Coordinates of C-alpha atoms and ligand atoms in Angstrom, one line a residue:
X1 CA 4.0 23.1 -23.3
X2 CA 4.0 20.7 -21.1
X3 CA 2.3 24.3 -18.9
X4 CA -0.6 23.7 -21.3
X5 CA -0.4 19.8 -21.3
X6 CA -1.2 20.2 -17.5
X7 CA -3.4 22.5 -17.8
X8 CA -6.0 20.6 -20.2
X9 CA -5.2 17.3 -18.8
X10 CA -6.8 19.7 -15.2
X11 CA -9.5 20.6 -17.6
X12 CA -10.3 17.7 -18.6
X13 CA -11.4 15.8 -15.8
X14 CA -15.2 16.4 -15.5
X15 CA -17.9 18.3 -13.3
X16 CA -17.3 18.6 -9.9
X17 CA -13.6 18.4 -10.3
X18 CA -11.5 21.8 -9.0
X19 CA -7.8 21.2 -10.2
X20 CA -5.1 22.2 -8.0
X21 CA -1.3 21.5 -8.0
X22 CA 2.0 21.5 -6.2
X23 CA 5.4 21.8 -7.2
X24 CA 8.6 20.5 -6.5
X25 CA 12.0 21.1 -8.6
X26 CA 10.8 20.9 -11.7
X27 CA 7.9 18.4 -11.1
X28 CA 4.7 19.5 -11.1
X29 CA 1.6 17.4 -9.0
X30 CA -1.4 18.5 -11.1
X31 CA -4.7 17.6 -9.6
X32 CA -3.6 14.4 -6.9
X33 CA -7.6 13.4 -6.9
X34 CA -9.4 10.1 -4.9
X35 CA -12.6 9.4 -6.9
X36 CA -15.7 8.9 -3.8
X37 CA -14.9 5.3 -2.8
X38 CA -17.7 3.1 -2.3
X39 CA -19.6 3.1 0.8
X40 CA -17.5 0.4 3.1
X41 CA -15.1 0.2 0.9
X42 CA -11.9 -1.2 2.4
X43 CA -9.3 0.8 -0.6
X44 CA -9.1 3.5 -3.0
X45 CA -7.5 4.7 -6.3
X46 CA -6.4 7.8 -6.3
X47 CA -4.7 9.5 -9.6
X48 CA -3.1 12.5 -11.2
X49 CA -1.4 14.0 -13.7
X50 CA 2.7 15.0 -13.0
X51 CA 4.5 17.0 -15.5
X52 CA 8.8 17.1 -15.7
X53 CA 9.7 20.3 -17.1
X54 CA 13.5 20.1 -16.4
X55 CA 15.7 18.3 -18.5
X56 CA 16.2 15.4 -16.3
X57 CA 14.2 12.4 -15.8
X58 CA 13.2 11.7 -12.5
X59 CA 10.7 8.6 -10.8
X60 CA 8.6 8.1 -8.7
X61 CA 9.7 5.7 -6.4
X62 CA 7.3 5.8 -3.2
X63 CA 4.1 6.6 -1.4
X64 CA 2.7 6.9 1.9
X65 CA -0.4 7.7 3.6
X66 CA -1.7 8.3 7.2
X67 CA -5.3 7.2 5.7
X68 CA -4.5 3.6 4.9
X69 CA -1.9 1.0 5.5
X70 CA -0.2 0.8 2.6
X71 CA -0.4 2.3 -0.8
X72 CA 1.2 0.8 -3.4
X73 CA 1.5 2.0 -7.6
X74 CA -0.7 -0.2 -9.8
X75 CA -1.0 -0.2 -13.1
X76 CA -3.9 -1.6 -15.0
X77 CA -4.0 -3.0 -18.4
X78 CA -6.2 -4.8 -20.7
X79 CA -5.2 -7.4 -23.6
X80 CA -6.5 -8.2 -26.9
X81 CA -9.1 -10.6 -25.2
X82 CA -10.5 -8.3 -22.9
X83 CA -8.7 -9.4 -20.1
X84 CA -8.0 -6.9 -17.4
X85 CA -5.2 -7.6 -15.2
X86 CA -3.0 -5.0 -12.1
X87 CA 0.4 -5.5 -11.8
X88 CA 2.7 -3.1 -8.8
X89 CA 4.6 -0.7 -9.9
X90 CA 7.7 -0.3 -7.9
X91 CA 8.5 3.4 -10.2
X92 CA 7.4 5.4 -12.8
X93 CA 9.6 6.9 -14.8
X94 CA 8.8 10.4 -16.1
X95 CA 11.1 11.6 -18.8
X96 CA 12.2 14.7 -19.4
X97 CA 10.5 17.5 -20.4
X98 CA 7.6 15.1 -20.7
X99 CA 3.7 14.7 -18.4
X100 CA 2.7 10.7 -16.8
X101 CA -0.8 10.4 -16.2
X102 CA -2.5 8.4 -13.8
X103 CA -5.8 8.0 -14.9
X104 CA -8.6 5.1 -14.6
X105 CA -7.5 1.7 -16.8
X106 CA -3.6 2.9 -16.6
X107 CA -1.7 3.7 -13.9
X108 CA -3.2 4.6 -10.4
X109 CA -2.6 4.5 -7.0
X110 CA -3.7 1.9 -4.7
X111 CA -4.9 3.1 -1.0
X112 CA -4.9 0.0 0.5
X113 CA -6.8 -0.6 3.8
X114 CA -8.4 3.2 4.1
X115 CA -8.4 3.5 8.2
X116 CA -10.8 7.0 8.0
X117 CA -13.9 7.5 5.3
X118 CA -12.9 9.9 1.9
X119 CA -15.5 12.2 2.8
X120 CA -16.1 14.2 -0.9
X121 CA -14.3 17.7 -0.3
X122 CA -11.7 16.2 1.6
X123 CA -8.2 16.6 1.6
X124 CA -6.3 13.6 2.4
X125 CA -2.4 14.2 2.8
X126 CA -0.5 11.8 0.7
X127 CA 3.9 12.0 0.6
X128 CA 5.1 11.5 -2.9
X129 CA 8.9 10.6 -2.8
X130 CA 11.3 10.8 -6.0
X131 CA 13.7 9.8 -7.2
X132 CA 15.8 13.0 -7.6
X133 CA 13.7 15.9 -6.2
X134 CA 13.0 13.5 -2.7
X135 CA 9.8 13.5 -1.4
X136 CA 7.3 15.8 -1.4
X137 CA 4.2 16.2 0.4
X138 CA 0.4 16.9 -1.3
X139 CA -2.7 16.7 -0.7
X140 CA -5.4 14.3 -2.4
X141 CA -8.7 16.0 -3.2
X142 CA -11.3 13.4 -2.7
X143 CA -13.7 14.0 -6.1
X144 CA -17.2 12.4 -6.5
X145 CA -17.4 9.3 -7.1
X146 CA -17.1 9.0 -11.1
X147 CA -15.7 7.5 -14.1
X148 CA -12.3 6.5 -11.6
X149 CA -13.9 4.0 -10.1
X150 CA -15.5 2.0 -12.4
X151 CA -11.9 2.1 -14.2
X152 CA -10.5 0.6 -11.5
X153 CA -12.8 -1.6 -11.4
X154 CA -11.3 -2.9 -14.0
X155 CA -9.2 -4.9 -12.2
X156 CA -12.1 -7.9 -11.8
X157 CA -10.5 -10.0 -14.2
X158 CA -13.8 -12.2 -13.8
X159 CA -16.0 -9.2 -15.6
X160 CA -14.6 -5.8 -13.6
X161 CA -16.3 -6.8 -10.6
X162 CA -14.8 -5.4 -7.0
X163 CA -15.7 -7.5 -4.0
X164 CA -13.3 -5.4 -1.9
X165 CA -12.6 -8.4 0.0
X166 CA -9.6 -7.5 2.5
X167 CA -6.9 -5.7 1.9
X168 CA -3.6 -6.9 3.2
X169 CA -2.2 -4.2 5.5
X170 CA 1.6 -2.9 6.4
X171 CA 4.3 -5.3 7.0
X172 CA 4.1 -7.3 4.5
X173 CA 6.9 -8.6 2.2
X174 CA 6.3 -7.6 -1.4
X175 CA 5.7 -11.1 -2.9
X176 CA 2.8 -11.8 -0.2
X177 CA 1.3 -8.7 -0.5
X178 CA 0.7 -8.9 -4.2
X179 CA -0.4 -12.3 -4.7
X180 CA -3.2 -11.0 -1.1
X181 CA -3.9 -8.5 -3.2
X182 CA -4.5 -10.3 -6.7
X183 CA -6.2 -13.2 -5.0
X184 CA -8.7 -10.2 -3.5
X185 CA -9.4 -9.0 -6.3
X186 CA -9.3 -12.0 -8.9
X187 CA -10.7 -15.0 -6.7
X188 CA -14.4 -16.1 -6.9
X189 CA -16.1 -19.9 -5.7
X190 CA -16.5 -20.2 -9.4
X191 CA -13.2 -19.4 -10.6
X192 CA -11.1 -20.0 -8.1
X193 CA -7.8 -18.2 -8.6
X194 CA -4.7 -19.6 -8.1
X195 CA -1.0 -17.4 -8.2
X196 CA 2.1 -18.5 -8.8
X197 CA 4.5 -17.6 -6.5
X198 CA 5.9 -14.0 -6.5
X199 CA 9.6 -12.9 -7.3
X200 CA 11.0 -10.0 -7.2
X201 CA 13.7 -9.0 -9.5
X202 CA 15.7 -6.3 -8.6
X203 CA 13.2 -3.5 -9.5
X204 CA 10.5 -6.0 -10.9
X205 CA 7.6 -7.6 -9.2
X206 CA 6.9 -10.6 -11.1
X207 CA 3.4 -13.0 -10.7
X208 CA 2.2 -15.5 -12.3
X209 CA -1.0 -16.2 -12.5
X210 CA -3.7 -18.6 -13.3
X211 CA -7.6 -18.7 -13.8
X212 CA -10.3 -20.5 -14.8
X213 CA -8.1 -22.3 -17.8
X214 CA -6.5 -18.2 -18.1
X215 CA -2.8 -17.9 -17.4
X216 CA -0.7 -14.9 -17.4
X217 CA 1.5 -12.7 -15.8
X218 CA 1.3 -9.8 -13.9
X219 CA 4.4 -7.9 -15.3
X220 CA 4.8 -4.6 -14.5
X221 CA 7.2 -1.9 -16.2
X222 CA 10.2 -2.0 -14.9
Ligands
LIG1 CU1 -4.6 -1.0 -7.8

């Protein structure tokens, strides 16, 4: 069943996307991909489908890539008022026997501070670390620009803009990095963004924000 889901997920990726996959233990990593970012982009989003065919849950707890200063797991959500927010997620659970999709508008890997220009067709080496299965080297395929990039633009609280502001670099603390990401993504001269102190509680980082009379908390799921 999961095998079929994985294949379906791979097939539904659209024209031009050729599926590939990697396996470690009972985990399948189906078609890790990055839609070609805009020219001059400082960051890019990556997607994939994770299938756990085993009897035990596992968790994605780390991402590293040589082609970016920093790679992070993000979750985009849109509330009832259509306000999009994103949050840094420190771990993503893949329950036993289930499939978790990283896709536009939801979970994604964000590669920040690109140190090389991704070109369609490239296979970019990335190391994913799972809590139980351990580290696995995969290749993110650079796919045609498409829906993925549009989905990622919805990070912009002020209407989906993506200004590609400078992204934080390695060496920052997690709270500093989150504040920098929120500010870079959402702050505009017309609607200045206030990011309240980011607190890290165990494995959960909480960022409060307010902008233009609205406010909220960017909360990763635990
Ligand atoms: Cu993101």
